[in-house]
């Protein structure tokens, strides 16, 4: 909950995201100030931005195997976002979000991509360690009508990754209009845990969205970012999901352009956090609230066993009061899953050879420089552990994302001044907030070549808060 000092005088929008306040909270506090104290205890119950109370079935993107030249096409499409009204979107294979890819560690990904858009695009495999030419970088765009075969072996552990375009200055526009999909990697370590699967393993791509009067998605960012008025999960406005009295595994992606979400369950139950960007943590952690930034992922178990049929539990965003998904307990089943405590082994990076400093400046620069795709800003020896230190002089949040390797977060000083359980293990995106200094350890032992580091607030990225480096 934001403090009262941060409330602007005349509107729900102020000059920076750290002092932004949503309309409902503004109205709530305005009501308190006029003496309507009864409202103070009211919990947010509106379905979403419009508050109609009507909910629609959560869309589950179809699964697909990204092997054997799987055909993937980005093109304009129409999508039913809920209630039967069609909206103009950009979609992969007509789906918004795109198909959920699933493959095993060791598989050879082979995707035959076609650009059916009227603008250039690429496919970036966020979180996958792939050769430069397969990374979908801004230098490697495909013109309208062009094809490209993305091919690479999966050389990493089980995790939830995702795919989206990466054209310089157009990433926000293409992602917000619909181009994003989940990519789940499985392996034997994960399989041995016997985690919930099938209809009990559900991807949740959480984001925000603005609509025009016709109900079409509008990308209308400000320089500080696209902070939209309505929540959306898996391309569904105000969704519900019918659930059994069972243990569920939710594979959660913050697919927003700029918004942080702070997740909680309406019944006060805890999540069991088992993984993040780079796969399983070492041990499960019970936790009631989790705040994560664009590009970050969470692997969460939620236990609906013991609840009565007819109960509703909502996944909420504490920051806005939005009810993101309503889980409706509709069927009594017997579920004998146990919740694992020990999950995986993570080898710790240590003894960094080199320390590098990166300042995320304003909304457009890293170490004072705006992105230039023809400039290489530094070189990193292959296979060498390094300490990278991130600072910022403001305009956060800056979710710092690195291509080409996962990393381990070591410390956060200033600002929130701590690390959170979801920042353990392997990460590829870490939230740098105002006044914070974050240190990570990283080692590039996948491929040599050109990779990127950038802010994953897509408007900062598009304005040039991005840097090229070379693994040599
Ligand atoms: Cu940023």
Tab-separated table of C-alpha atoms and ligand atoms in Angstrom:
chain	number	residue	atom	x	y	z
A	1	UNK	CA	0.000	0.000	0.000
A	2	UNK	CA	1.379	3.384	-0.902
A	3	UNK	CA	1.802	6.049	1.746
A	4	UNK	CA	-0.538	8.996	1.910
A	5	UNK	CA	2.317	11.408	1.246
A	6	UNK	CA	2.595	10.121	-2.291
A	7	UNK	CA	-0.912	11.107	-3.337
A	8	UNK	CA	-1.030	13.698	-6.084
A	9	UNK	CA	-3.504	16.510	-5.562
A	10	UNK	CA	-5.483	16.458	-8.720
A	11	UNK	CA	-5.393	13.114	-10.463
A	12	UNK	CA	-4.551	9.462	-10.247
A	13	UNK	CA	-1.390	9.922	-12.257
A	14	UNK	CA	1.766	11.525	-10.966
A	15	UNK	CA	5.201	12.023	-12.386
A	16	UNK	CA	6.884	8.745	-11.606
A	17	UNK	CA	5.887	5.171	-11.098
A	18	UNK	CA	7.125	5.197	-7.516
A	19	UNK	CA	4.507	7.758	-6.576
A	20	UNK	CA	1.819	6.504	-8.894
A	21	UNK	CA	-1.463	5.679	-7.257
A	22	UNK	CA	-4.321	3.823	-8.805
A	23	UNK	CA	-7.758	5.234	-9.203
A	24	UNK	CA	-9.385	2.927	-6.719
A	25	UNK	CA	-6.931	3.806	-3.986
A	26	UNK	CA	-7.303	7.465	-4.846
A	27	UNK	CA	-11.065	7.200	-4.535
A	28	UNK	CA	-10.740	5.208	-1.348
A	29	UNK	CA	-8.550	7.795	0.293
A	30	UNK	CA	-10.655	10.612	-1.088
A	31	UNK	CA	-13.650	8.935	0.514
A	32	UNK	CA	-11.837	8.636	3.817
A	33	UNK	CA	-10.952	12.292	3.716
A	34	UNK	CA	-14.611	13.202	3.334
A	35	UNK	CA	-15.567	11.118	6.314
A	36	UNK	CA	-16.737	7.886	4.705
A	37	UNK	CA	-14.687	5.800	7.087
A	38	UNK	CA	-16.643	2.665	6.426
A	39	UNK	CA	-14.948	2.365	3.065
A	40	UNK	CA	-11.570	2.156	4.673
A	41	UNK	CA	-11.866	-1.530	5.416
A	42	UNK	CA	-13.429	-2.418	2.088
A	43	UNK	CA	-11.339	-4.910	0.158
A	44	UNK	CA	-11.087	-4.440	-3.577
A	45	UNK	CA	-13.744	-6.635	-5.151
A	46	UNK	CA	-14.019	-5.215	-8.628
A	47	UNK	CA	-13.190	-7.601	-11.416
A	48	UNK	CA	-10.784	-5.285	-13.135
A	49	UNK	CA	-10.451	-1.782	-14.441
A	50	UNK	CA	-14.090	-1.455	-15.471
A	51	UNK	CA	-15.426	-3.272	-12.453
A	52	UNK	CA	-18.324	-4.923	-14.220
A	53	UNK	CA	-17.965	-8.005	-12.043
A	54	UNK	CA	-18.310	-10.223	-15.113
A	55	UNK	CA	-15.593	-12.805	-15.515
A	56	UNK	CA	-14.570	-14.915	-18.494
A	57	UNK	CA	-12.940	-18.356	-18.707
A	58	UNK	CA	-9.164	-18.130	-18.503
A	59	UNK	CA	-7.661	-18.786	-21.900
A	60	UNK	CA	-5.059	-21.563	-21.862
A	61	UNK	CA	-2.771	-21.271	-24.906
A	62	UNK	CA	-2.422	-24.532	-26.840
A	63	UNK	CA	0.706	-26.562	-26.249
A	64	UNK	CA	3.192	-27.167	-29.057
A	65	UNK	CA	6.485	-28.940	-29.619
A	66	UNK	CA	9.119	-26.522	-30.999
A	67	UNK	CA	10.993	-29.272	-32.839
A	68	UNK	CA	11.126	-30.587	-36.429
A	69	UNK	CA	10.705	-27.229	-38.202
A	70	UNK	CA	7.603	-26.296	-36.252
A	71	UNK	CA	5.926	-23.520	-38.280
A	72	UNK	CA	5.527	-20.282	-36.323
A	73	UNK	CA	4.006	-17.208	-37.930
A	74	UNK	CA	3.557	-13.736	-36.488
A	75	UNK	CA	0.625	-11.923	-38.062
A	76	UNK	CA	-2.293	-9.617	-37.326
A	77	UNK	CA	-5.293	-11.496	-35.970
A	78	UNK	CA	-8.438	-11.015	-33.988
A	79	UNK	CA	-8.809	-12.476	-30.532
A	80	UNK	CA	-11.711	-12.942	-28.155
A	81	UNK	CA	-10.380	-11.343	-25.000
A	82	UNK	CA	-13.514	-12.374	-23.116
A	83	UNK	CA	-17.229	-12.114	-23.694
A	84	UNK	CA	-17.082	-12.770	-27.405
A	85	UNK	CA	-15.949	-9.330	-28.481
A	86	UNK	CA	-13.136	-9.603	-31.005
A	87	UNK	CA	-10.121	-7.318	-30.705
A	88	UNK	CA	-7.361	-6.633	-33.193
A	89	UNK	CA	-4.093	-8.095	-31.958
A	90	UNK	CA	-0.775	-9.393	-33.224
A	91	UNK	CA	-0.542	-13.125	-32.701
A	92	UNK	CA	1.684	-16.158	-33.161
A	93	UNK	CA	-0.179	-18.763	-35.229
A	94	UNK	CA	-3.372	-16.861	-34.506
A	95	UNK	CA	-3.066	-17.335	-30.746
A	96	UNK	CA	-2.793	-14.584	-28.180
A	97	UNK	CA	-0.643	-15.404	-26.223
A	98	UNK	CA	1.234	-17.688	-28.618
A	99	UNK	CA	1.376	-21.483	-28.260
A	100	UNK	CA	3.073	-22.744	-25.099
A	101	UNK	CA	6.178	-24.531	-26.288
A	102	UNK	CA	7.355	-27.510	-24.286
A	103	UNK	CA	10.582	-29.425	-24.830
A	104	UNK	CA	13.190	-31.354	-22.885
A	105	UNK	CA	16.701	-30.338	-21.962
A	106	UNK	CA	18.907	-31.761	-24.703
A	107	UNK	CA	16.285	-31.435	-27.439
A	108	UNK	CA	17.118	-29.582	-30.633
A	109	UNK	CA	14.732	-26.684	-31.107
A	110	UNK	CA	13.796	-26.145	-34.740
A	111	UNK	CA	11.218	-23.473	-35.496
A	112	UNK	CA	10.475	-22.265	-39.014
A	113	UNK	CA	9.412	-18.687	-38.469
A	114	UNK	CA	7.547	-16.480	-40.944
A	115	UNK	CA	7.016	-12.766	-40.513
A	116	UNK	CA	3.414	-12.125	-41.529
A	117	UNK	CA	3.448	-8.600	-40.100
A	118	UNK	CA	3.711	-5.363	-42.056
A	119	UNK	CA	6.791	-4.430	-40.012
A	120	UNK	CA	10.118	-6.082	-39.223
A	121	UNK	CA	10.348	-8.430	-36.271
A	122	UNK	CA	12.418	-11.210	-34.725
A	123	UNK	CA	11.919	-13.982	-32.194
A	124	UNK	CA	13.962	-13.664	-29.022
A	125	UNK	CA	13.985	-16.693	-26.726
A	126	UNK	CA	14.071	-14.962	-23.373
A	127	UNK	CA	15.998	-17.082	-20.881
A	128	UNK	CA	17.299	-19.578	-23.423
A	129	UNK	CA	21.056	-19.751	-23.886
A	130	UNK	CA	21.377	-19.781	-27.685
A	131	UNK	CA	23.968	-18.790	-30.326
A	132	UNK	CA	23.993	-15.108	-31.311
A	133	UNK	CA	22.431	-15.805	-34.701
A	134	UNK	CA	19.471	-17.537	-32.998
A	135	UNK	CA	18.970	-14.881	-30.312
A	136	UNK	CA	16.617	-12.647	-32.320
A	137	UNK	CA	18.705	-9.534	-31.644
A	138	UNK	CA	17.863	-6.117	-33.119
A	139	UNK	CA	20.545	-6.576	-35.820
A	140	UNK	CA	18.839	-9.705	-37.057
A	141	UNK	CA	15.351	-8.548	-37.957
A	142	UNK	CA	13.211	-10.208	-40.556
A	143	UNK	CA	11.431	-8.030	-43.089
A	144	UNK	CA	7.721	-8.546	-43.771
A	145	UNK	CA	7.276	-11.847	-45.578
A	146	UNK	CA	10.711	-13.171	-44.638
A	147	UNK	CA	11.398	-16.603	-43.126
A	148	UNK	CA	14.049	-17.793	-40.705
A	149	UNK	CA	14.861	-21.135	-39.173
A	150	UNK	CA	15.595	-20.803	-35.481
A	151	UNK	CA	17.656	-23.834	-34.481
A	152	UNK	CA	19.533	-24.530	-31.270
A	153	UNK	CA	20.015	-27.277	-28.696
A	154	UNK	CA	18.540	-26.774	-25.227
A	155	UNK	CA	21.636	-26.673	-23.043
A	156	UNK	CA	20.009	-25.708	-19.766
A	157	UNK	CA	17.895	-27.053	-16.927
A	158	UNK	CA	14.125	-27.179	-16.595
A	159	UNK	CA	12.552	-23.741	-16.376
A	160	UNK	CA	9.876	-21.413	-17.733
A	161	UNK	CA	11.185	-19.169	-20.490
A	162	UNK	CA	9.296	-17.169	-23.079
A	163	UNK	CA	9.542	-15.847	-26.602
A	164	UNK	CA	8.810	-12.387	-27.954
A	165	UNK	CA	10.038	-9.916	-30.614
A	166	UNK	CA	13.171	-7.813	-30.066
A	167	UNK	CA	13.223	-5.059	-32.753
A	168	UNK	CA	14.907	-1.903	-31.507
A	169	UNK	CA	12.344	0.831	-30.703
A	170	UNK	CA	9.426	-1.474	-31.520
A	171	UNK	CA	9.608	-4.198	-28.877
A	172	UNK	CA	7.073	-2.549	-26.581
A	173	UNK	CA	4.630	-1.990	-29.421
A	174	UNK	CA	4.791	-5.573	-30.690
A	175	UNK	CA	4.737	-7.266	-27.300
A	176	UNK	CA	1.891	-5.145	-25.955
A	177	UNK	CA	-0.182	-5.797	-29.079
A	178	UNK	CA	0.149	-9.507	-28.420
A	179	UNK	CA	3.397	-11.154	-29.460
A	180	UNK	CA	4.521	-13.286	-26.521
A	181	UNK	CA	4.364	-16.942	-25.579
A	182	UNK	CA	5.608	-19.321	-22.892
A	183	UNK	CA	8.381	-21.870	-23.411
A	184	UNK	CA	8.607	-24.617	-20.801
A	185	UNK	CA	11.770	-26.709	-20.556
A	186	UNK	CA	11.535	-30.039	-18.726
A	187	UNK	CA	14.282	-32.302	-17.397
A	188	UNK	CA	14.783	-35.441	-15.297
A	189	UNK	CA	15.479	-33.624	-12.026
A	190	UNK	CA	12.159	-31.851	-12.260
A	191	UNK	CA	10.301	-34.996	-13.407
A	192	UNK	CA	11.529	-36.893	-10.317
A	193	UNK	CA	9.639	-34.431	-8.100
A	194	UNK	CA	6.277	-35.569	-9.518
A	195	UNK	CA	4.900	-32.053	-9.570
A	196	UNK	CA	1.310	-31.342	-10.666
A	197	UNK	CA	0.959	-31.654	-14.448
A	198	UNK	CA	-1.604	-31.723	-17.220
A	199	UNK	CA	-4.563	-29.535	-16.339
A	200	UNK	CA	-2.988	-28.992	-12.912
A	201	UNK	CA	-0.015	-27.135	-14.424
A	202	UNK	CA	-1.225	-23.772	-15.684
A	203	UNK	CA	0.757	-20.975	-17.331
A	204	UNK	CA	-0.251	-17.476	-16.217
A	205	UNK	CA	1.041	-14.646	-18.369
A	206	UNK	CA	0.135	-11.568	-16.365
A	207	UNK	CA	0.147	-8.084	-17.851
A	208	UNK	CA	-1.795	-4.857	-18.121
A	209	UNK	CA	-3.562	-3.387	-21.127
A	210	UNK	CA	-5.398	-0.337	-22.438
A	211	UNK	CA	-8.325	-0.515	-24.862
A	212	UNK	CA	-9.776	1.946	-27.336
A	213	UNK	CA	-13.522	2.522	-27.595
A	214	UNK	CA	-13.873	-0.455	-29.931
A	215	UNK	CA	-12.162	-2.760	-27.457
A	216	UNK	CA	-8.912	-3.029	-29.370
A	217	UNK	CA	-5.575	-3.002	-27.577
A	218	UNK	CA	-3.906	0.393	-27.571
A	219	UNK	CA	-0.199	0.916	-27.106
A	220	UNK	CA	-0.003	4.458	-25.752
A	221	UNK	CA	3.070	4.595	-23.538
A	222	UNK	CA	4.560	7.611	-21.859
A	223	UNK	CA	8.316	8.001	-21.546
A	224	UNK	CA	8.102	6.477	-18.087
A	225	UNK	CA	6.376	3.400	-19.438
A	226	UNK	CA	3.148	1.740	-20.474
A	227	UNK	CA	1.252	1.551	-17.199
A	228	UNK	CA	-2.147	0.468	-18.430
A	229	UNK	CA	-5.524	0.581	-16.733
A	230	UNK	CA	-6.674	-3.033	-16.963
A	231	UNK	CA	-5.245	-6.385	-15.920
A	232	UNK	CA	-5.072	-9.241	-18.402
A	233	UNK	CA	-3.997	-12.856	-17.905
A	234	UNK	CA	-3.295	-15.176	-20.839
A	235	UNK	CA	-4.974	-12.697	-23.147
A	236	UNK	CA	-8.184	-12.853	-21.111
A	237	UNK	CA	-9.777	-9.873	-19.456
A	238	UNK	CA	-11.081	-10.523	-15.928
A	239	UNK	CA	-10.591	-14.300	-16.075
A	240	UNK	CA	-11.743	-17.125	-13.866
A	241	UNK	CA	-10.435	-20.672	-13.740
A	242	UNK	CA	-12.450	-23.632	-12.480
A	243	UNK	CA	-10.249	-25.711	-10.197
A	244	UNK	CA	-10.471	-29.009	-8.335
A	245	UNK	CA	-9.640	-29.526	-4.671
A	246	UNK	CA	-6.078	-30.299	-5.707
A	247	UNK	CA	-2.532	-29.009	-5.704
A	248	UNK	CA	-1.818	-26.746	-8.698
A	249	UNK	CA	1.407	-25.620	-10.283
A	250	UNK	CA	1.242	-22.129	-11.770
A	251	UNK	CA	3.975	-21.082	-14.199
A	252	UNK	CA	3.837	-17.329	-13.895
A	253	UNK	CA	5.366	-14.729	-16.201
A	254	UNK	CA	5.265	-10.990	-15.727
A	255	UNK	CA	4.530	-10.176	-19.357
A	256	UNK	CA	3.802	-6.501	-18.750
A	257	UNK	CA	5.738	-3.736	-20.403
A	258	UNK	CA	6.482	-1.707	-17.290
A	259	UNK	CA	4.341	-2.783	-14.358
A	260	UNK	CA	5.461	-4.552	-11.195
A	261	UNK	CA	2.930	-6.993	-9.758
A	262	UNK	CA	2.774	-7.927	-6.086
A	263	UNK	CA	0.941	-11.242	-5.953
A	264	UNK	CA	-1.143	-12.515	-3.031
A	265	UNK	CA	-4.094	-14.890	-2.524
A	266	UNK	CA	-7.382	-13.434	-1.312
A	267	UNK	CA	-7.849	-16.102	1.371
A	268	UNK	CA	-4.509	-15.308	2.959
A	269	UNK	CA	-3.063	-18.691	1.984
A	270	UNK	CA	0.596	-18.830	1.127
A	271	UNK	CA	2.197	-19.712	-2.167
A	272	UNK	CA	4.779	-22.440	-2.204
A	273	UNK	CA	7.558	-20.890	-4.264
A	274	UNK	CA	9.565	-23.612	-6.008
A	275	UNK	CA	11.281	-21.838	-8.881
A	276	UNK	CA	12.004	-18.693	-10.852
A	277	UNK	CA	13.644	-17.586	-14.132
A	278	UNK	CA	16.321	-20.274	-14.216
A	279	UNK	CA	14.277	-23.187	-12.884
A	280	UNK	CA	13.893	-24.864	-9.520
A	281	UNK	CA	15.243	-23.299	-6.351
A	282	UNK	CA	17.182	-25.466	-3.906
A	283	UNK	CA	14.255	-25.622	-1.470
A	284	UNK	CA	10.599	-24.711	-1.435
A	285	UNK	CA	9.609	-21.526	0.393
A	286	UNK	CA	6.174	-20.660	1.771
A	287	UNK	CA	5.447	-17.017	1.173
A	288	UNK	CA	2.383	-14.762	1.183
A	289	UNK	CA	3.409	-11.966	-1.179
A	290	UNK	CA	5.747	-11.873	-4.145
A	291	UNK	CA	6.606	-8.738	-6.122
A	292	UNK	CA	8.097	-9.263	-9.557
A	293	UNK	CA	8.966	-7.155	-12.569
A	294	UNK	CA	8.580	-7.437	-16.354
A	295	UNK	CA	10.419	-10.471	-17.713
A	296	UNK	CA	10.707	-12.308	-14.382
A	297	UNK	CA	9.098	-15.745	-13.869
A	298	UNK	CA	7.754	-17.647	-10.865
A	299	UNK	CA	7.005	-21.325	-10.321
A	300	UNK	CA	4.294	-21.511	-7.660
A	301	UNK	CA	2.334	-24.295	-6.020
A	302	UNK	CA	-1.105	-23.355	-4.727
A	303	UNK	CA	-3.018	-25.838	-2.608
A	304	UNK	CA	-6.794	-25.900	-3.062
A	305	UNK	CA	-7.143	-29.131	-1.074
A	306	UNK	CA	-9.295	-28.721	1.994
A	307	UNK	CA	-11.379	-25.990	0.412
A	308	UNK	CA	-15.100	-26.461	0.014
A	309	UNK	CA	-16.613	-26.751	-3.437
A	310	UNK	CA	-18.148	-23.364	-4.153
A	311	UNK	CA	-15.268	-21.427	-2.633
A	312	UNK	CA	-13.658	-18.675	-4.699
A	313	UNK	CA	-10.056	-17.613	-4.188
A	314	UNK	CA	-8.562	-14.779	-6.203
A	315	UNK	CA	-5.005	-14.109	-7.228
A	316	UNK	CA	-4.582	-10.441	-6.452
A	317	UNK	CA	-2.155	-7.687	-7.285
A	318	UNK	CA	-1.650	-5.917	-3.983
A	319	UNK	CA	-0.166	-2.839	-5.691
A	320	UNK	CA	-3.348	-1.972	-7.594
A	321	UNK	CA	-6.009	-4.010	-5.797
A	322	UNK	CA	-6.712	-5.833	-9.053
A	323	UNK	CA	-8.189	-9.312	-8.924
A	324	UNK	CA	-6.071	-10.972	-11.591
A	325	UNK	CA	-7.655	-14.437	-11.717
A	326	UNK	CA	-10.560	-15.880	-9.769
A	327	UNK	CA	-10.120	-19.552	-8.924
A	328	UNK	CA	-13.516	-21.223	-8.542
A	329	UNK	CA	-13.393	-24.500	-6.634
A	330	UNK	CA	-15.901	-26.632	-8.542
A	331	UNK	CA	-14.937	-30.273	-8.073
A	332	UNK	CA	-13.981	-32.492	-5.186
A	333	UNK	CA	-11.127	-34.827	-6.039
A	334	UNK	CA	-8.582	-36.828	-4.081
A	335	UNK	CA	-5.071	-35.552	-4.710
A	336	UNK	CA	-2.165	-37.345	-3.046
A	337	UNK	CA	0.606	-35.023	-4.268
A	338	UNK	CA	3.098	-34.147	-1.585
A	339	UNK	CA	4.754	-30.757	-1.559
A	340	UNK	CA	8.482	-31.299	-1.971
A	341	UNK	CA	10.844	-29.395	0.280
A	342	UNK	CA	14.180	-30.187	-1.342
A	343	UNK	CA	14.060	-29.353	-5.034
A	344	UNK	CA	17.391	-29.155	-6.811
A	345	UNK	CA	21.117	-28.615	-6.438
A	346	UNK	CA	22.574	-25.311	-7.513
A	347	UNK	CA	26.317	-24.956	-7.941
A	348	UNK	CA	27.360	-21.586	-6.588
A	349	UNK	CA	29.398	-19.235	-8.720
A	350	UNK	CA	32.321	-17.816	-6.754
A	351	UNK	CA	35.701	-16.100	-6.965
A	352	UNK	CA	34.974	-13.522	-9.671
A	353	UNK	CA	37.981	-12.549	-11.760
A	354	UNK	CA	36.674	-9.179	-12.950
A	355	UNK	CA	34.276	-6.595	-11.571
A	356	UNK	CA	32.229	-4.442	-13.940
A	357	UNK	CA	30.049	-1.455	-13.051
A	358	UNK	CA	26.854	-0.556	-14.874
A	359	UNK	CA	24.875	2.575	-14.132
A	360	UNK	CA	21.300	2.641	-15.434
A	361	UNK	CA	20.972	6.331	-16.215
A	362	UNK	CA	17.714	8.185	-16.724
A	363	UNK	CA	15.368	6.271	-18.988
A	364	UNK	CA	17.633	5.779	-21.989
A	365	UNK	CA	21.267	5.026	-21.108
A	366	UNK	CA	23.639	2.521	-19.526
A	367	UNK	CA	26.941	4.001	-18.340
A	368	UNK	CA	25.974	7.219	-20.085
A	369	UNK	CA	25.476	5.606	-23.486
A	370	UNK	CA	22.340	5.062	-25.503
A	371	UNK	CA	22.145	1.805	-27.452
A	372	UNK	CA	23.873	1.713	-30.824
A	373	UNK	CA	23.528	-1.655	-32.494
A	374	UNK	CA	26.817	-1.119	-34.320
A	375	UNK	CA	28.808	-0.492	-31.162
A	376	UNK	CA	30.252	-3.182	-28.859
A	377	UNK	CA	30.602	-1.702	-25.389
A	378	UNK	CA	32.724	-4.343	-23.654
A	379	UNK	CA	34.176	-7.814	-23.993
A	380	UNK	CA	33.795	-10.741	-21.596
A	381	UNK	CA	36.099	-13.776	-21.620
A	382	UNK	CA	34.271	-17.066	-22.162
A	383	UNK	CA	34.000	-19.287	-19.090
A	384	UNK	CA	35.182	-16.660	-16.607
A	385	UNK	CA	33.157	-15.775	-13.510
A	386	UNK	CA	32.600	-12.040	-13.162
A	387	UNK	CA	30.943	-9.740	-10.656
A	388	UNK	CA	28.628	-7.185	-12.229
A	389	UNK	CA	27.366	-4.291	-10.119
A	390	UNK	CA	24.203	-2.406	-11.106
A	391	UNK	CA	23.314	1.062	-9.851
A	392	UNK	CA	20.795	3.650	-10.956
A	393	UNK	CA	20.380	7.378	-10.601
A	394	UNK	CA	16.583	7.148	-10.751
A	395	UNK	CA	13.587	6.442	-12.961
A	396	UNK	CA	13.359	2.854	-11.723
A	397	UNK	CA	12.039	0.216	-11.801
A	398	UNK	CA	14.708	-1.130	-14.127
A	399	UNK	CA	14.378	-4.902	-14.556
A	400	UNK	CA	17.919	-5.734	-15.706
A	401	UNK	CA	17.933	-8.588	-18.239
A	402	UNK	CA	20.991	-10.314	-19.705
A	403	UNK	CA	21.130	-12.504	-22.815
A	404	UNK	CA	23.515	-15.419	-23.201
A	405	UNK	CA	23.815	-16.650	-19.600
A	406	UNK	CA	21.951	-16.965	-16.326
A	407	UNK	CA	23.359	-15.329	-13.211
A	408	UNK	CA	23.194	-15.518	-9.414
A	409	UNK	CA	22.151	-12.462	-7.418
A	410	UNK	CA	24.566	-11.806	-4.555
A	411	UNK	CA	23.329	-8.694	-2.791
A	412	UNK	CA	21.091	-5.657	-2.852
A	413	UNK	CA	22.153	-2.599	-0.874
A	414	UNK	CA	20.158	0.612	-0.487
A	415	UNK	CA	16.487	0.834	-1.427
A	416	UNK	CA	14.793	-2.400	-0.363
A	417	UNK	CA	18.176	-3.469	1.031
A	418	UNK	CA	17.562	-7.219	0.902
A	419	UNK	CA	17.247	-10.196	-1.404
A	420	UNK	CA	13.974	-12.070	-1.668
A	421	UNK	CA	13.409	-15.834	-1.857
A	422	UNK	CA	12.414	-15.574	-5.534
A	423	UNK	CA	15.807	-14.058	-6.311
A	424	UNK	CA	17.717	-17.198	-5.337
A	425	UNK	CA	19.035	-19.826	-7.716
A	426	UNK	CA	19.490	-18.878	-11.365
A	427	UNK	CA	18.100	-15.645	-12.786
A	428	UNK	CA	18.203	-13.770	-16.079
A	429	UNK	CA	16.251	-10.697	-14.968
A	430	UNK	CA	16.600	-8.834	-11.655
A	431	UNK	CA	14.681	-5.811	-10.434
A	432	UNK	CA	16.848	-2.743	-9.810
A	433	UNK	CA	14.870	-0.107	-7.941
A	434	UNK	CA	15.747	3.472	-7.077
A	435	UNK	CA	18.655	3.912	-4.653
A	436	UNK	CA	19.643	0.263	-5.019
A	437	UNK	CA	22.968	-1.353	-5.803
A	438	UNK	CA	22.761	-4.974	-6.907
A	439	UNK	CA	25.643	-7.361	-7.375
A	440	UNK	CA	25.437	-10.529	-9.443
A	441	UNK	CA	27.871	-13.258	-10.405
A	442	UNK	CA	27.759	-14.375	-14.022
A	443	UNK	CA	29.715	-16.735	-16.247
A	444	UNK	CA	29.213	-17.148	-19.993
A	445	UNK	CA	29.876	-20.775	-20.722
A	446	UNK	CA	27.329	-21.373	-23.474
A	447	UNK	CA	28.556	-19.577	-26.587
A	448	UNK	CA	30.969	-16.922	-27.736
A	449	UNK	CA	29.491	-14.020	-29.644
A	450	UNK	CA	27.483	-10.824	-29.311
A	451	UNK	CA	24.863	-10.552	-26.578
A	452	UNK	CA	22.763	-7.848	-24.946
A	453	UNK	CA	22.056	-6.447	-21.539
A	454	UNK	CA	19.089	-4.123	-21.201
A	455	UNK	CA	16.323	-2.775	-19.055
A	456	UNK	CA	13.223	-4.939	-19.524
A	457	UNK	CA	10.870	-2.054	-18.966
A	458	UNK	CA	10.137	-2.144	-22.670
A	459	UNK	CA	9.884	1.633	-23.046
A	460	UNK	CA	13.332	2.090	-21.491
A	461	UNK	CA	14.686	-0.654	-23.727
A	462	UNK	CA	13.127	0.933	-26.809
A	463	UNK	CA	14.577	4.330	-25.846
A	464	UNK	CA	18.062	2.859	-25.769
A	465	UNK	CA	18.724	1.516	-22.253
A	466	UNK	CA	20.520	-1.429	-23.832
A	467	UNK	CA	24.138	-2.414	-24.446
A	468	UNK	CA	25.968	-4.842	-26.726
A	469	UNK	CA	28.856	-6.935	-25.445
A	470	UNK	CA	30.991	-9.656	-26.902
A	471	UNK	CA	31.774	-12.980	-25.266
A	472	UNK	CA	35.279	-13.824	-26.540
B	1	LIG	CU1	14.725	0.937	-16.995
